[in-house]
Structure formats: C-alpha cells, structure tokens
Short mmCIF file of C-alpha atoms in Angstrom, two decimals:
data_model
loop_
_atom_site.label_atom_id
_atom_site.label_comp_id
_atom_site.label_asym_id
_atom_site.label_seq_id
_atom_site.Cartn_x
_atom_site.Cartn_y
_atom_site.Cartn_z
CA MET A 1 57.94 180.91 125.47
CA LEU A 2 60.31 177.96 125.78
CA ARG A 3 58.50 174.63 125.48
CA HIS A 4 61.24 172.08 124.67
CA LEU A 5 64.68 171.96 126.29
CA ASP A 6 67.32 169.41 125.25
CA PHE A 7 70.57 169.14 127.20
CA SER A 8 71.20 165.49 126.25
CA SER A 9 74.83 164.38 126.08
CA SER A 10 76.07 167.73 127.42
CA ASP A 11 78.61 168.26 130.21
CA PHE A 12 76.12 169.68 132.71
CA LYS A 13 76.52 168.34 136.23
CA VAL A 14 73.89 170.51 137.93
CA LEU A 15 70.62 172.03 136.75
CA PRO A 16 70.06 175.53 138.16
CA GLU A 17 67.16 176.08 140.57
CA SER A 18 66.07 178.83 138.20
CA ILE A 19 64.75 176.17 135.84
CA SER A 20 61.53 176.43 137.86
CA MET A 21 60.87 179.72 136.05
CA LEU A 22 60.19 177.88 132.78
CA PHE A 23 56.51 177.53 133.51
CA ASN A 24 55.54 176.64 129.90
CA LEU A 25 58.12 173.90 129.45
CA ARG A 26 56.61 170.74 127.94
CA SER A 27 59.64 168.47 127.58
CA LEU A 28 62.99 168.30 129.33
CA ASP A 29 65.77 166.00 128.09
CA ILE A 30 68.91 165.66 130.27
CA SER A 31 69.79 162.13 129.18
CA ARG A 32 73.46 161.12 129.03
CA CYS A 33 74.53 164.06 131.21
CA ASN A 34 76.63 163.92 134.41
CA ILE A 35 73.73 165.12 136.55
CA SER A 36 73.48 163.14 139.79
CA VAL A 37 70.80 165.20 141.58
CA LEU A 38 67.67 167.00 140.36
CA PRO A 39 66.90 170.41 141.88
CA LEU A 40 63.95 170.50 144.28
CA SER A 41 62.44 173.19 142.10
CA VAL A 42 61.77 170.65 139.33
CA GLY A 43 58.35 170.18 140.91
CA SER A 44 57.40 173.66 139.75
CA LEU A 45 57.31 172.60 136.10
CA LYS A 46 53.54 172.15 136.26
CA ASN A 47 53.06 171.84 132.49
CA LEU A 48 55.84 169.31 131.85
CA LEU A 49 54.70 166.30 129.81
CA PHE A 50 57.98 164.47 129.11
CA LEU A 51 61.04 164.05 131.32
CA ASP A 52 64.08 162.03 130.18
CA ILE A 53 66.80 161.36 132.74
CA SER A 54 68.13 158.17 131.11
CA HIS A 55 71.80 157.19 131.15
CA THR A 56 72.69 159.54 134.02
CA PRO A 57 74.45 158.83 137.37
CA ILE A 58 71.44 160.16 139.27
CA THR A 59 71.06 158.55 142.69
CA GLU A 60 67.84 160.03 144.00
CA ILE A 61 64.64 161.60 142.69
CA PRO A 62 63.22 164.42 144.81
CA ASP A 63 59.70 163.99 146.13
CA SER A 64 58.80 167.27 144.49
CA ILE A 65 58.59 165.43 141.14
CA SER A 66 55.29 163.98 142.30
CA ARG A 67 53.81 167.51 142.00
CA ILE A 68 54.21 167.52 138.21
CA TYR A 69 50.67 166.26 137.78
CA SER A 70 50.68 166.73 133.99
CA LEU A 71 53.65 164.38 133.43
CA GLN A 72 52.87 161.64 130.89
CA ARG A 73 56.25 160.06 130.07
CA LEU A 74 59.10 159.43 132.51
CA ASN A 75 62.35 157.79 131.42
CA PHE A 76 64.92 156.45 133.93
CA ARG A 77 66.52 154.00 131.49
CA TYR A 78 70.00 152.87 132.57
CA CYS A 79 70.09 155.04 135.70
CA LYS A 80 72.19 152.36 137.36
CA ASN A 81 72.67 154.27 140.62
CA LEU A 82 68.94 154.82 141.09
CA GLU A 83 67.65 152.29 143.65
CA ALA A 84 64.28 153.74 144.61
CA LEU A 85 61.45 155.85 143.27
CA PRO A 86 59.77 158.63 145.28
CA ARG A 87 57.23 157.19 147.73
CA ASN A 88 54.53 159.52 146.38
CA ILE A 89 55.07 158.73 142.71
CA GLY A 90 51.45 157.53 142.66
CA ALA A 91 50.42 161.18 142.57
CA LEU A 92 51.46 161.24 138.88
CA THR A 93 48.05 160.02 137.82
CA GLN A 94 48.46 161.20 134.21
CA LEU A 95 51.63 159.17 133.69
CA ARG A 96 51.28 156.73 130.80
CA SER A 97 54.83 155.43 130.29
CA LEU A 98 57.46 154.62 132.92
CA ASN A 99 60.79 153.24 131.66
CA LEU A 100 63.13 151.76 134.26
CA GLU A 101 65.16 149.53 131.93
CA GLY A 102 68.61 148.72 133.24
CA SER A 103 68.19 150.83 136.36
CA GLY A 104 69.27 149.88 139.88
CA ILE A 105 65.71 149.76 141.22
CA VAL A 106 65.44 147.34 144.15
CA GLU A 107 61.76 147.67 144.99
CA LEU A 108 58.70 149.62 143.91
CA PRO A 109 56.59 151.80 146.18
CA ASP A 110 53.01 150.65 146.67
CA SER A 111 51.80 154.03 145.45
CA ILE A 112 52.76 153.09 141.89
CA CYS A 113 49.52 151.11 141.76
CA ARG A 114 47.60 154.39 141.93
CA ILE A 115 48.84 155.58 138.54
CA TYR A 116 45.64 154.42 136.93
CA ASN A 117 46.50 155.86 133.46
CA LEU A 118 49.76 153.89 133.22
CA GLU A 119 49.91 151.90 129.97
CA ARG A 120 53.56 150.89 129.66
CA LEU A 121 56.05 149.63 132.27
CA GLU A 122 59.58 148.61 131.35
CA PHE A 123 61.72 146.66 133.84
CA TRP A 124 64.04 144.97 131.33
CA ASN A 125 67.40 144.11 132.93
CA CYS A 126 66.50 145.54 136.36
CA SER A 127 68.69 142.89 137.88
CA GLU A 128 67.94 143.82 141.52
CA LEU A 129 64.14 143.94 141.26
CA LYS A 130 62.69 140.91 143.08
CA ALA A 131 58.94 141.54 143.30
CA LEU A 132 55.99 143.55 142.05
CA PRO A 133 53.46 145.22 144.38
CA HIS A 134 50.53 142.92 145.25
CA LYS A 135 47.95 145.48 144.07
CA PHE A 136 49.12 145.51 140.46
CA LYS A 137 45.59 144.64 139.44
CA ALA A 138 44.69 148.29 140.09
CA LEU A 139 46.65 149.27 136.95
CA THR A 140 43.68 148.47 134.73
CA ARG A 141 45.02 150.35 131.68
CA LEU A 142 48.42 148.68 131.70
CA ARG A 143 48.99 146.99 128.33
CA SER A 144 52.77 146.51 128.10
CA LEU A 145 54.98 144.89 130.76
CA ASP A 146 58.64 143.83 130.34
CA LEU A 147 60.14 141.67 133.12
CA GLU A 148 63.11 140.12 131.34
CA GLY A 149 66.38 140.15 133.27
CA THR A 150 64.78 140.77 136.70
CA LYS A 151 64.89 138.52 139.79
CA ILE A 152 61.12 138.15 139.75
CA THR A 153 60.13 134.48 139.91
CA GLU A 154 56.49 134.86 140.91
CA LEU A 155 53.76 137.16 139.66
CA PRO A 156 50.98 138.48 141.91
CA GLU A 157 47.71 136.53 141.54
CA SER A 158 45.99 139.80 140.69
CA LEU A 159 48.28 140.18 137.69
CA THR A 160 48.17 136.63 136.29
CA SER A 161 44.38 136.69 136.30
CA ASN A 162 44.41 139.72 133.99
CA LEU A 163 47.36 139.01 131.68
CA TRP A 164 45.04 138.15 128.81
CA LYS A 165 44.12 141.86 128.58
CA PHE A 166 47.70 142.88 127.74
CA LYS A 167 49.10 143.72 124.32
CA SER A 168 52.71 142.87 125.24
CA VAL A 169 54.17 140.78 128.08
CA ASN A 170 57.87 139.88 128.10
CA ILE A 171 58.56 136.95 130.42
CA ARG A 172 61.35 135.61 128.24
CA ARG A 173 63.57 134.53 131.12
CA LEU A 174 60.87 133.44 133.50
CA GLU A 175 60.78 129.88 132.21
CA VAL A 176 59.02 128.50 135.31
CA LEU A 177 56.05 130.78 134.67
CA VAL A 178 55.23 129.76 131.10
CA PRO A 179 53.36 126.46 131.82
CA TYR A 180 51.65 128.13 134.80
CA LEU A 181 50.44 131.04 132.69
CA VAL A 182 49.21 128.75 129.94
CA ARG A 183 47.07 126.84 132.43
CA LYS A 184 45.64 130.10 133.71
CA LEU A 185 44.91 131.39 130.24
CA GLU A 186 43.24 128.18 129.10
CA GLN A 187 40.41 129.13 131.42
CA LYS A 188 39.85 132.43 129.61
CA LYS A 189 37.74 132.98 126.54
CA ASN A 190 40.36 135.36 125.18
CA ALA A 191 43.98 134.22 125.39
CA LEU A 192 47.05 136.30 126.02
CA PRO A 193 47.54 138.53 122.97
CA VAL A 194 51.32 138.73 123.22
CA LEU A 195 53.88 136.34 124.69
CA ARG A 196 57.67 136.36 124.60
CA THR A 197 59.19 133.21 126.02
CA ARG A 198 62.56 131.48 126.25
CA GLU A 199 62.80 127.73 125.65
CA SER A 200 64.02 125.57 128.54
CA ARG A 201 67.45 124.02 128.29
CA GLU A 202 66.16 120.64 129.43
CA SER A 203 63.21 120.34 127.08
CA SER A 204 61.75 122.57 124.43
CA GLY A 205 58.37 122.93 126.12
CA ILE A 206 57.15 124.46 122.87
CA LYS A 207 53.94 122.46 123.05
CA GLU A 208 52.80 124.84 125.82
CA LEU A 209 52.19 127.47 123.11
CA ALA A 210 49.47 125.33 121.58
CA GLY A 211 47.20 126.27 124.47
CA ILE A 212 47.26 129.96 123.59
CA PRO A 213 45.25 130.22 120.33
CA SER A 214 44.78 134.00 120.16
CA LEU A 215 48.40 135.19 120.25
CA ARG A 216 49.10 138.37 118.27
CA VAL A 217 52.85 138.73 118.87
CA LEU A 218 55.15 135.83 119.65
CA GLU A 219 58.91 135.65 120.16
CA ILE A 220 60.62 132.28 120.72
CA ARG A 221 64.31 132.05 121.61
CA CYS A 222 66.76 129.15 122.11
CA LEU A 223 65.24 127.22 119.21
CA GLU A 224 68.29 124.93 119.24
CA ASN A 225 66.45 123.07 122.03
CA VAL A 226 63.62 122.09 119.68
CA THR A 227 64.40 118.62 118.35
CA GLY A 228 62.87 118.72 114.88
CA THR A 229 59.85 119.27 112.66
CA LYS A 230 57.38 117.27 114.75
CA ASP A 231 58.45 118.93 117.97
CA ALA A 232 58.13 122.39 116.35
CA GLU A 233 54.68 121.58 114.95
CA ARG A 234 53.39 121.09 118.50
CA ALA A 235 53.27 124.87 118.86
CA ASP A 236 50.39 124.88 116.33
CA LEU A 237 51.52 128.19 114.84
CA LYS A 238 49.78 127.47 111.54
CA TYR A 239 46.42 127.54 113.35
CA LYS A 240 46.99 130.85 115.14
CA LYS A 241 45.09 133.07 112.71
CA ASN A 242 45.39 136.11 115.00
CA LEU A 243 49.19 135.98 114.98
CA ARG A 244 50.56 139.14 113.34
CA GLU A 245 54.22 139.27 114.47
CA LEU A 246 56.55 136.31 114.84
CA SER A 247 60.21 136.26 115.93
CA LEU A 248 62.17 133.02 115.72
CA LYS A 249 65.68 133.09 117.20
CA TRP A 250 68.55 130.73 117.87
CA GLU A 251 71.34 131.58 120.33
CA ASN A 252 74.05 131.54 117.67
CA GLU A 253 74.37 131.19 113.91
CA GLU A 254 76.40 127.94 113.76
CA ALA A 255 75.51 125.70 110.85
CA ASN A 256 72.81 123.32 111.94
CA ASN A 257 70.77 121.11 109.64
CA ASN A 258 68.27 120.58 112.45
CA SER A 259 67.35 124.26 112.24
CA VAL A 260 65.92 123.72 108.75
CA MET A 261 63.51 121.08 110.05
CA VAL A 262 62.58 123.23 113.05
CA LEU A 263 61.80 126.22 110.87
CA GLU A 264 59.69 124.02 108.57
CA GLY A 265 57.63 122.97 111.56
CA LEU A 266 57.11 126.54 112.75
CA ARG A 267 55.04 127.53 109.73
CA PRO A 268 52.80 130.44 110.74
CA HIS A 269 49.29 131.23 109.64
CA ARG A 270 48.98 133.06 106.33
CA ASN A 271 47.70 136.17 108.16
CA LEU A 272 51.22 136.92 109.45
CA GLU A 273 52.37 140.51 108.83
CA LYS A 274 55.86 140.64 110.37
CA LEU A 275 58.51 137.90 110.47
CA VAL A 276 61.93 137.97 112.18
CA ILE A 277 64.43 135.13 111.79
CA GLU A 278 67.71 135.43 113.70
CA ASN A 279 70.80 133.18 113.82
CA PHE A 280 69.21 130.55 111.59
CA GLY A 281 71.92 127.95 110.81
CA GLY A 282 70.41 126.22 107.78
CA ALA A 283 71.55 126.41 104.17
CA ARG A 284 68.05 127.22 102.91
CA LEU A 285 64.94 128.89 104.26
CA PRO A 286 61.71 126.87 104.65
CA LYS A 287 59.48 125.82 101.79
CA TRP A 288 56.55 127.83 103.15
CA MET A 289 58.50 131.02 102.23
CA ASP A 290 58.74 130.01 98.56
CA SER A 291 56.77 132.11 96.10
CA SER A 292 55.28 129.00 94.49
CA SER A 293 53.25 128.38 97.64
CA CYS A 294 52.39 132.07 98.04
CA TYR A 295 51.89 131.22 101.68
CA LEU A 296 52.53 134.71 103.13
CA PRO A 297 50.31 137.03 101.08
CA ASN A 298 49.88 139.47 103.98
CA LEU A 299 53.58 139.77 104.96
CA VAL A 300 54.57 143.43 105.32
CA GLU A 301 57.95 143.25 107.09
CA LEU A 302 60.71 140.63 106.86
CA TYR A 303 63.92 140.72 108.91
CA LEU A 304 66.71 138.16 108.37
CA SER A 305 69.66 138.47 110.73
CA ASN A 306 72.86 136.38 110.86
CA CYS A 307 71.62 133.57 108.66
CA ASN A 308 75.23 133.04 107.68
CA SER A 309 74.93 129.50 106.32
CA CYS A 310 72.04 130.35 104.04
CA LYS A 311 73.12 130.36 100.39
CA LYS A 312 69.83 131.09 98.71
CA LEU A 313 66.84 133.31 99.32
CA PRO A 314 63.26 132.43 98.34
CA ALA A 315 61.59 134.46 95.59
CA LEU A 316 60.50 137.39 97.73
CA GLY A 317 59.73 139.63 94.78
CA VAL A 318 56.24 138.22 94.27
CA LEU A 319 55.04 138.90 97.82
CA PRO A 320 52.32 141.48 97.15
CA GLY A 321 52.34 143.35 100.48
CA LEU A 322 56.04 143.30 101.43
CA ARG A 323 57.08 146.86 102.32
CA VAL A 324 60.22 146.42 104.45
CA LEU A 325 63.03 143.92 103.74
CA TRP A 326 66.04 143.84 106.07
CA ILE A 327 68.89 141.33 105.46
CA TYR A 328 72.07 141.42 107.53
CA GLY A 329 74.78 138.85 108.05
CA MET A 330 74.07 136.38 105.19
CA ARG A 331 77.73 135.73 104.53
CA SER A 332 77.45 132.56 102.39
CA MET A 333 75.52 134.21 99.59
CA ASN A 334 77.47 135.38 96.54
CA CYS A 335 74.70 136.38 94.14
CA LEU A 336 71.26 137.98 94.19
CA GLY A 337 69.76 136.92 90.92
CA GLN A 338 66.52 135.72 89.35
CA GLU A 339 65.62 133.41 92.27
CA PHE A 340 65.46 136.48 94.55
CA PHE A 341 62.77 138.03 92.33
CA TYR A 342 60.68 135.13 91.04
CA GLN A 343 60.79 131.40 90.29
CA GLU A 344 60.75 129.81 86.86
CA ASN A 345 57.38 128.16 87.54
CA ASP A 346 56.01 131.63 88.33
CA LYS A 347 57.10 132.74 84.87
CA GLU A 348 55.53 129.77 83.11
CA GLU A 349 52.32 129.81 85.12
CA HIS A 350 51.73 133.55 84.79
CA LYS A 351 53.43 134.39 81.52
CA GLU A 352 50.29 136.15 80.28
CA ASP A 353 49.58 137.79 83.62
CA VAL A 354 50.58 141.46 83.51
CA GLU A 355 50.71 141.65 87.32
CA VAL A 356 53.64 139.24 87.61
CA THR A 357 55.87 141.63 85.63
CA ILE A 358 55.93 143.95 88.67
CA LEU A 359 58.28 142.61 91.31
CA PHE A 360 58.62 143.92 94.85
CA ARG A 361 55.58 145.98 93.98
CA SER A 362 55.05 147.35 97.53
CA LEU A 363 58.61 147.51 98.87
CA THR A 364 59.54 150.95 100.20
CA ARG A 365 62.62 150.10 102.30
CA LEU A 366 65.44 147.66 101.52
CA GLU A 367 68.58 147.14 103.64
CA LEU A 368 71.42 144.74 102.90
CA GLY A 369 74.41 144.47 105.21
CA ASP A 370 77.39 142.34 106.23
CA MET A 371 77.12 140.12 103.17
CA ASP A 372 80.88 139.62 102.82
CA ASN A 373 80.81 137.31 99.81
CA LEU A 374 78.05 138.97 97.81
CA GLU A 375 79.56 139.84 94.46
CA GLU A 376 76.64 140.44 92.11
CA TRP A 377 73.09 141.70 92.27
CA VAL A 378 71.16 141.57 89.02
CA ALA A 379 67.49 142.44 88.44
CA PRO A 380 65.42 140.72 85.72
CA PRO A 381 65.34 142.61 82.41
CA PRO A 382 62.13 144.00 80.81
CA PRO A 383 59.27 143.27 80.67
CA TYR A 384 59.85 142.87 84.41
CA ILE A 385 59.69 146.01 86.53
CA SER A 386 61.38 145.86 89.94
CA PHE A 387 61.09 148.13 92.99
CA PRO A 388 58.60 150.66 91.54
CA VAL A 389 57.95 152.42 94.88
CA LEU A 390 61.29 151.96 96.67
CA GLU A 391 62.10 155.01 98.84
CA THR A 392 65.06 153.90 100.98
CA LEU A 393 68.02 151.70 99.99
CA CYS A 394 70.90 150.91 102.35
CA ILE A 395 73.85 148.70 101.38
CA ILE A 396 76.43 148.39 104.17
CA GLY A 397 79.47 146.14 104.55
CA CYS A 398 79.21 144.33 101.19
CA CYS A 399 82.87 144.72 100.34
CA GLU A 400 82.91 142.36 97.31
CA LEU A 401 79.74 143.66 95.64
CA THR A 402 80.55 145.01 92.17
CA SER A 403 77.14 145.62 90.61
CA ILE A 404 73.59 146.47 91.60
CA PRO A 405 70.42 147.23 89.63
CA ASP A 406 70.00 150.69 88.12
CA PHE A 407 68.51 152.53 91.09
CA GLN A 408 69.70 155.89 89.81
CA SER A 409 66.71 155.89 87.44
CA CYS A 410 64.31 155.01 90.25
CA THR A 411 62.15 158.13 90.58
CA SER A 412 60.69 157.10 93.95
CA LEU A 413 64.11 156.69 95.65
CA GLN A 414 64.60 159.34 98.34
CA GLU A 415 67.48 157.95 100.41
CA LEU A 416 70.52 156.01 99.18
CA THR A 417 73.21 154.84 101.61
CA ILE A 418 76.28 152.86 100.53
CA GLU A 419 78.94 152.31 103.20
CA ASP A 420 81.96 149.99 103.39
CA CYS A 421 81.36 148.77 99.87
CA ASP A 422 84.76 149.53 98.35
CA LYS A 423 83.88 148.31 94.85
CA LEU A 424 80.62 150.28 94.71
CA ASN A 425 81.59 153.58 96.35
CA LYS A 426 83.31 154.86 93.23
CA GLU A 427 80.16 154.47 91.16
CA PHE A 428 77.77 155.61 93.85
CA PRO A 429 79.57 158.13 96.08
CA SER A 430 77.75 158.56 99.38
CA GLU A 431 78.82 160.68 102.34
CA PRO A 432 77.09 160.13 105.68
CA ILE A 433 75.17 163.10 107.07
CA THR A 434 76.30 163.99 110.57
CA THR A 435 75.00 166.42 113.16
CA ASN A 436 77.36 168.54 115.23
CA ARG A 437 75.91 167.95 118.69
CA SER A 438 78.24 170.48 120.32
CA VAL A 439 76.79 173.29 118.20
CA PHE A 440 73.30 171.98 118.87
CA HIS A 441 73.79 172.09 122.64
CA LEU A 442 75.34 175.55 122.44
CA LEU A 443 72.31 176.85 120.59
CA ASN A 444 70.05 175.19 123.12
CA LEU A 445 71.96 176.84 125.96
CA ILE A 446 71.74 180.25 124.33
CA PHE A 447 67.99 179.76 123.84
CA PHE A 448 67.68 178.80 127.50
CA LEU A 449 69.57 181.87 128.71
CA VAL A 450 67.58 184.23 126.50
CA SER A 451 64.31 182.70 127.69
CA TYR A 452 65.45 182.97 131.31
CA ALA A 453 66.42 186.63 130.82
CA LEU A 454 62.89 187.40 129.67
CA PHE A 455 61.56 186.24 133.03
CA ILE A 456 63.89 188.50 135.05
#
C-alpha cells in the first residue's frame, strides 16, 4: 500500500484523476513541478496528512481539498500565482501548519479562523496581503506567526491582546507596531516570549525592549542605528534571564568601530543558549565572550557570519556546553591558534585542574567557511585534548589554509567535508555525495504505476 509519494522537481504538468485511488496515501509532495491545477479528485485522499505544493505555478486550489479532514500540514510556499485560498478551508480542523511564504495571497477567508488546531502560520514575504481576519483570536492554539514582508500595518485587537501566549512572532518590518505592542504587553503578567524587530532608521528605539522582561527569543536587525554602548544597554538584555536565543545583525559588514561598543552594550544574561552575530564590523568580539569571564556557561550554539573585520576570536574552547560552532566570512583572520582554545590566564589559574586540559569538550559540529586569509590552524599539544566528541567537521572556501589539527585520529568523527581548499584537498581528499534525482523520480513513478495497477 503506497503511503508516501514524491514527485518534487519532476516535469509533471498534470496529476491524473486516478490519484484518488490511493486511499492509504499519507504524504504527497509535488513541489517544484509545473503543475498549475490540482485535480478535483484530490479531495478523495481522506488519509492524507501532508501536502506540499510549494514552488509551483498553481493558480487555484479546488474546494474539494477542504474534504481532506485528516490533513495536518499544508505548504503553499512561493506559489506566486496563488491569490486566494478555498473559502471552506476552515473545514480542515486538524491542520496544524499552513505555510504561505512568498505566495500571491491577497486576502484570507474568514473560515481560516475555524482551524482551531492551527499552531503555525507563515506569511513571510506575502507582499500583497494587507490584513488579517478580525476573529484571529479564535485560533487559540496558534503559537508561531510570521508577518514580515506583508502590507499589514495594523493587527486585530483580538490578536494583540493574546500575543504574549505565542512562542514566535515575527514583526520585523512592522516598526510602527513595536512601541504599541510593548505598551500592551506591559499590562500582562507574562510578557511576549518571542519578538523579532527591526530598528527604526530615525532612532534606535531599542529601549522599547526593556519593557519585555520575559523574552525567550529575540532578533534585532539594523544595529547600525544604535549609537553606542549606553544606547545598547537600554535594552536591558543582561537582565532577561529567560532569554534563550539571541540574534544580533547589522545590514552590512563594513568596518565600524561603533559596532564594538554596541555589541558590548548588548551583553545577554548568562542563561543564553544560542547566539547569532551577523555582519559585525568590529576588529574584536566583546569582552563578555572572553573565556576569562566565563560569562556564557550555558551557550550551546554559536553562529558568526560575515564578521570580516574581526581578526581574533575569543577563547571558545573552554565553554563547557558549546555543541555547535559555525563561522563563515571571517576574512581578516589568518591563524587559529592558542587564543581560539584557551587564554594564558586560564592556563595559569587552572594549571592543576584536570578539567581545563579538555578543550571544546562538548562540541559535536564545527563549520568554517569563506575565511580567505586563514593560513594555519594549530591545536594545543598534550596534555591538552581538543574536540573529544566532534562528529561533523566542514571546512569550505579556505583557499589559503595549509594545516589543520589531526582529525584523522579523532574516533568520534563521522563526517568530514573539505571543499574549495586547494592546499588541503591533497592531504584530505573529499568528494561530495550527490543524489541522482532523475533516477529517484523514475523509481517513484514506477512505484506509483505498480501501486495503481493493483487497484485495477
């Protein structure tokens, strides 16, 4: 009995009406096909749980889709010709995720407010969407809402009064709403758990974040508009003990001494678990990331992107919980040496401490990329032990790199990828693994035809 059917990226332009015979089908993927119309018989797939129609030129969804009462996930991502949903889409009461990112949706039917199990709604880059239904409050289980890139300038009162219940709300480009939401949330005992905002061009407005003490996830963009350390400190990030994920982003990576002061002022609480820094223009990262302060003992993931003026990394090797380290676009750095693993004062202070000899003790994934001037990477010699549990190592686009630590003797290493590193490829040959999608689709088609023949 066929349960999963994947036609993604195939040349199909039409699905046969006979697809309605696949009564036991659980998932159907026709993403990136040339299909512009779904057959009316799609409503007969009573047991379908997942339907992916993303990146297709589809213009209309038949009303019959509202009869697939079991459907839980529906993906219309980048269906740019799709301007409307079926009027009776509210009949899909088991639907939990609806993705309309980048679609041509102009308005939403009121019936969408009857999908009481809906947890996730994505409207990112729906440039023609101007409003949400007034009865959005009825979606009591909704926990994730993305409105970036829409024409929405006002939220229904029923929604703003319940935003504090959400896990993720992306209003990054709705600058006019941020102060308004903060005033609303100040009246609540529990503040909004997640906020993504974009700083105003006229003033940073970052002090508005101080009024939301219980944030769990925060993303701040356009940090070039923050004037310095004192302005950044107004966000009170160091007092937000519930903050678990923090993303700090500038619009571009141009060298900027002011960015160092801004980042110093955005020191998070020590409970932080995930940190993303993008387009930072300073020559050094903030002092609160230094190992001597041990200020981020709970950090699990660290992502540094396009910090091209940064010439030195803090001693990340002593962070006890760090599991994922991702560094791309640090083009001014030419050596990863001792300072990357530990500081001299660490050695003196803990010279009799056996624990300090294990560096990057929890790191399982390490990625380095686009570090054009990186020439050398040297790990400390014994008695130091580095990367004891590393499973994945990716080095991409480090064309001048000539040496790396001896990972070939690392028994935990499961995946090694070295690409566009001309001076390393000879020592560590690595061929990318590719999948022949044409063969895959042919096998899927054969499986479909055999399954269909069994029903005849």
